Amino acid sequence: MEVIRLPADMKAWAKEQKAAGKRIGLVPTMGFFHAGHLSLMRLAASATDKLVVSLFVNPTQFGPGEDFAAYPRNFDQDSRMAAAEGADVLFAPADRDMYPEGFATVVSVKNITNHLCGACRSGHFDGVATVVTKLLLLSGADCAVFGEKDFQQLAVIRRLVADLNMDVSIVGHPIVREADGLAMSSRNSYLNEAQRRTALCLYESLVLARQQAAAGILDASELAGRIREHIVSHDGTAVEYISFVDQRTLAPADQVDEHTRLALAVRIGKVRLIDNGLLLVR
Ligand code: AMP
């Protein structure tokens, strides 16, 4: 596996692969890999000839007071794990090379970023959309894989690729969970033992909502009330949002149907966790 640091070198590599007729797969990440990341890499590798994994903790998608400086990093371990998954390139640029002096462009996706994480994290999706646009262009990706764990992010990327006529297929990967149901996340490493137990309330909320919906309770505000009650019964939790949305448009849903996804953001102490899932699983 080749480690590429400079955007210009990434572009040159991609150009060479294209000339040789290779299809390039990209998995954009912020590192500190877990089985979720590895599963995305496996999917991208199986769909293409060459796999590029990008590792970039993107400063522009963190707000003031968020965890950019504290975000977990372990380059050596990540590098070994990506190589073991068969990555051809680990693209790990420096901040100054991605955003050199004078950088002034923002890719901003409207409407679908107005609620959920977009409402709580001002500017977050501008940062995501801008960096992903750069990563897609630099890597020459024919296919890029994103996790459904960040469901709104996946919708934003699909929108920008369609709107900007980019020639890349965007593939979603289901959420990879720990044995007890907690969605894997690099941020889980912030949790102490008690918080780790509390964190399960997100997945439990999803299970609870599915059980209630299966029993015929389809009113979104009633379900949200029950979930809130369950979450706040745990010490040290603060609900950021409990939302029911149509997964095709991310528009709020009043009544649950087969397109409805529950999306949650909850703080466990200072750690912000998200989860989501369809409610009527057939
Ligand atoms: P991150 O490094 O957290 O920015 O994540 C990089 C990619 O991995 C994103 O597309 C995430 O949605 C995806 N991802 C992170 N955690 C999971 C998970 N538990 N299951 C599936 N995909 C995930």
XYZ file of C-alpha atoms and ligand atoms in Angstrom:
305
model
C 0.000 0.000 0.000
C 1.277 3.392 -0.968
C 0.857 6.325 1.433
C 0.208 9.505 -0.522
C 0.414 12.861 1.269
C 0.146 15.475 -1.452
C -3.041 16.239 -3.410
C -0.986 16.616 -6.618
C 0.503 13.131 -6.138
C -2.975 11.698 -5.531
C -4.175 13.200 -8.812
C -1.155 11.886 -10.700
C -1.724 8.366 -9.311
C -5.413 8.492 -10.308
C -4.545 9.674 -13.814
C -2.154 6.761 -14.256
C -4.756 4.227 -13.101
C -7.387 5.674 -15.415
C -4.971 5.490 -18.351
C -4.494 1.799 -17.522
C -8.283 1.334 -17.596
C -8.634 0.723 -13.829
C -11.787 1.534 -11.885
C -11.065 3.370 -8.650
C -12.983 2.936 -5.398
C -12.798 5.502 -2.581
C -13.624 5.242 1.116
C -13.341 8.667 2.777
C -12.627 8.462 6.528
C -11.336 10.412 9.482
C -9.385 7.381 10.691
C -9.222 5.511 14.007
C -10.565 2.520 12.161
C -13.088 0.024 13.485
C -14.926 -2.846 11.830
C -17.400 -0.394 10.227
C -14.633 1.331 8.265
C -13.138 -2.030 7.271
C -16.465 -3.262 5.999
C -16.786 -0.181 3.757
C -13.273 -0.841 2.434
C -14.162 -4.448 1.637
C -17.264 -3.353 -0.279
C -15.364 -0.707 -2.262
C -12.556 -3.164 -3.043
C -15.007 -5.767 -4.301
C -16.673 -3.268 -6.667
C -13.525 -1.746 -8.219
C -9.945 -2.523 -9.326
C -8.059 -0.123 -7.071
C -8.942 0.979 -3.564
C -8.135 4.414 -2.177
C -8.801 5.035 1.505
C -8.560 8.647 2.557
C -7.657 9.543 6.111
C -8.219 13.186 6.881
C -9.620 14.690 10.062
C -11.234 17.569 8.257
C -11.029 20.738 10.350
C -13.761 22.564 8.420
C -16.496 20.153 9.453
C -15.914 20.743 13.173
C -17.521 23.751 14.832
C -15.895 25.883 17.519
C -15.924 23.938 20.777
C -16.276 20.582 18.993
C -13.741 17.774 19.316
C -11.359 18.456 16.389
C -8.214 18.598 18.551
C -9.281 15.649 20.720
C -10.493 13.471 17.817
C -8.811 10.042 18.204
C -5.875 9.448 15.852
C -3.614 6.427 15.312
C -1.917 6.622 11.950
C 0.284 3.522 12.279
C -2.558 1.250 13.301
C -4.882 2.680 10.626
C -2.206 2.227 8.023
C -1.751 -1.454 8.945
C -5.508 -2.055 8.961
C -6.087 -0.418 5.563
C -3.206 -2.395 4.068
C -4.664 -5.627 5.467
C -7.962 -4.813 3.705
C -6.098 -4.537 0.425
C -6.057 -0.755 0.058
C -3.769 0.330 -2.776
C -3.441 3.876 -1.487
C -3.859 5.548 1.883
C -4.328 9.218 1.076
C -3.487 11.173 4.212
C -2.976 14.836 3.342
C -1.985 17.635 5.720
C -4.497 20.393 6.527
C -2.305 23.020 4.835
C -2.218 21.023 1.607
C -5.990 20.526 1.490
C -6.652 24.145 2.446
C -3.672 26.203 1.260
C -3.509 29.911 1.869
C -6.172 31.713 -0.135
C -8.578 28.767 -0.200
C -12.021 30.351 -0.622
C -14.494 27.825 -2.017
C -17.391 26.255 -0.142
C -19.661 23.538 -1.513
C -22.972 24.060 0.246
C -25.924 21.693 -0.128
C -29.191 23.399 0.815
C -32.543 22.173 2.175
C -31.675 18.650 3.313
C -29.055 20.174 5.615
C -31.584 22.384 7.425
C -32.554 19.885 10.088
C -31.144 16.905 12.046
C -27.335 17.248 12.409
C -27.352 20.244 10.050
C -29.465 22.228 12.529
C -27.317 21.263 15.540
C -23.900 21.601 13.913
C -23.791 24.878 12.032
C -21.498 24.732 8.978
C -20.799 21.015 9.459
C -22.215 19.863 6.125
C -20.515 22.694 4.220
C -17.253 21.281 5.552
C -18.265 17.732 4.626
C -19.523 18.633 1.137
C -16.409 20.683 0.358
C -13.917 18.064 1.489
C -15.777 15.155 -0.136
C -15.926 17.071 -3.426
C -12.159 17.541 -3.236
C -11.565 13.894 -2.319
C -13.737 12.645 -5.185
C -11.918 14.894 -7.659
C -8.433 14.071 -6.356
C -8.931 10.310 -6.203
C -10.671 10.048 -9.580
C -13.169 7.739 -7.871
C -15.607 5.785 -10.044
C -17.335 4.568 -6.905
C -17.308 5.860 -3.326
C -18.705 4.081 -0.289
C -20.267 5.856 2.710
C -21.874 4.426 5.833
C -25.563 4.717 6.648
C -24.414 5.478 10.193
C -24.175 9.068 8.919
C -27.430 8.904 7.028
C -27.827 12.627 6.436
C -24.223 12.834 5.210
C -24.927 10.089 2.679
C -27.988 12.033 1.443
C -25.899 15.218 1.162
C -23.236 13.435 -0.892
C -25.835 11.867 -3.196
C -27.375 15.319 -3.713
C -24.091 17.072 -4.485
C -22.948 14.354 -6.889
C -26.245 14.585 -8.766
C -26.313 18.398 -8.725
C -22.704 18.766 -9.897
C -23.039 16.011 -12.537
C -20.137 14.102 -11.054
C -19.379 10.806 -12.694
C -19.165 8.657 -9.587
C -21.526 6.108 -8.100
C -22.268 6.612 -4.423
C -22.879 3.417 -2.492
C -24.356 3.244 1.019
C -23.289 0.582 3.502
C -25.527 -0.576 6.390
C -24.574 0.347 9.952
C -22.052 -2.013 11.528
C -22.804 -2.601 15.211
C -21.095 -4.002 18.294
C -22.449 -7.352 19.533
C -24.891 -5.576 21.890
C -26.184 -3.221 19.184
C -24.198 -0.015 19.749
C -23.336 1.517 16.371
C -19.561 1.450 15.934
C -17.957 4.880 15.992
C -14.467 6.274 16.503
C -16.081 8.490 19.168
C -17.082 5.431 21.250
C -13.448 5.477 22.418
C -14.314 8.594 24.485
C -16.824 6.633 26.611
C -15.940 5.351 30.058
C -17.413 2.032 31.227
C -20.618 3.475 32.682
C -21.142 5.736 29.657
C -20.574 2.768 27.363
C -23.502 1.003 29.074
C -25.635 4.157 28.874
C -24.800 4.559 25.170
C -26.822 1.472 24.427
C -29.969 3.588 24.958
C -29.695 4.786 21.345
C -29.953 1.297 19.916
C -32.588 0.376 22.521
C -34.631 3.362 21.314
C -34.530 2.009 17.807
C -35.642 -1.434 18.986
C -38.356 0.133 21.135
C -39.665 2.229 18.235
C -39.689 -0.825 15.968
C -41.647 -2.851 18.529
C -44.186 -0.061 19.041
C -44.565 0.522 15.301
C -45.056 -3.208 14.747
C -47.769 -3.083 17.430
C -49.557 -0.374 15.427
C -48.349 2.816 17.140
C -47.450 4.875 14.093
C -47.809 8.433 15.373
C -44.329 9.988 15.263
C -44.786 12.392 18.174
C -46.146 9.663 20.417
C -43.206 7.417 19.549
C -40.759 10.290 20.075
C -42.230 10.864 23.546
C -41.729 7.248 24.529
C -38.161 7.228 23.232
C -37.313 10.451 25.030
C -38.645 8.976 28.259
C -36.440 5.918 27.791
C -33.306 7.953 27.044
C -33.660 10.493 29.852
C -34.243 7.690 32.360
C -30.459 7.190 32.064
C -28.241 9.572 34.060
C -25.959 11.869 32.100
C -27.922 11.860 28.844
C -29.140 14.865 26.867
C -31.263 14.441 23.761
C -30.205 16.600 20.823
C -32.905 15.316 18.497
C -35.311 12.427 18.034
C -36.616 12.716 14.471
C -38.732 10.645 12.174
C -37.958 11.324 8.533
C -38.819 9.994 5.100
C -35.535 8.378 4.110
C -35.939 9.372 0.456
C -36.170 13.117 1.155
C -35.254 13.497 4.848
C -38.561 15.410 5.244
C -40.118 15.027 8.708
C -42.728 12.264 8.934
C -45.857 12.558 11.115
C -46.871 8.954 10.616
C -44.537 5.993 10.357
C -44.576 4.025 7.125
C -42.122 1.734 5.336
C -39.977 4.731 4.298
C -39.651 6.181 7.779
C -36.282 6.283 9.466
C -35.760 7.201 13.084
C -32.699 9.424 13.532
C -31.239 10.160 16.947
C -28.507 12.365 18.357
C -27.829 12.033 22.065
C -25.081 13.337 24.302
C -23.693 10.923 26.851
C -21.806 13.318 29.077
C -19.774 15.310 26.539
C -19.808 12.582 23.890
C -22.224 13.139 21.025
C -23.516 9.908 19.475
C -25.880 9.347 16.564
C -27.836 6.362 15.307
C -30.666 5.703 12.874
C -32.691 2.949 11.304
C -35.797 2.058 9.383
C -38.795 1.358 11.585
C -40.937 -1.079 9.675
C -38.458 -3.795 8.844
C -40.043 -6.291 6.484
P -15.674 8.587 9.888
O -14.254 8.117 9.928
O -16.383 8.472 11.204
O -15.836 9.922 9.223
O -16.431 7.556 8.955
C -15.971 7.250 7.668
C -17.038 6.493 6.943
O -17.350 5.307 7.680
C -18.358 7.272 6.821
O -18.937 6.998 5.556
C -19.196 6.704 7.936
O -20.583 6.781 7.695
C -18.739 5.260 7.927
N -19.009 4.626 9.211
C -18.599 5.029 10.439
N -19.087 4.200 11.388
C -19.817 3.254 10.743
C -20.588 2.131 11.160
N -20.713 1.801 12.452
N -21.208 1.394 10.220
C -21.110 1.730 8.905
N -20.412 2.773 8.444
C -19.766 3.530 9.350
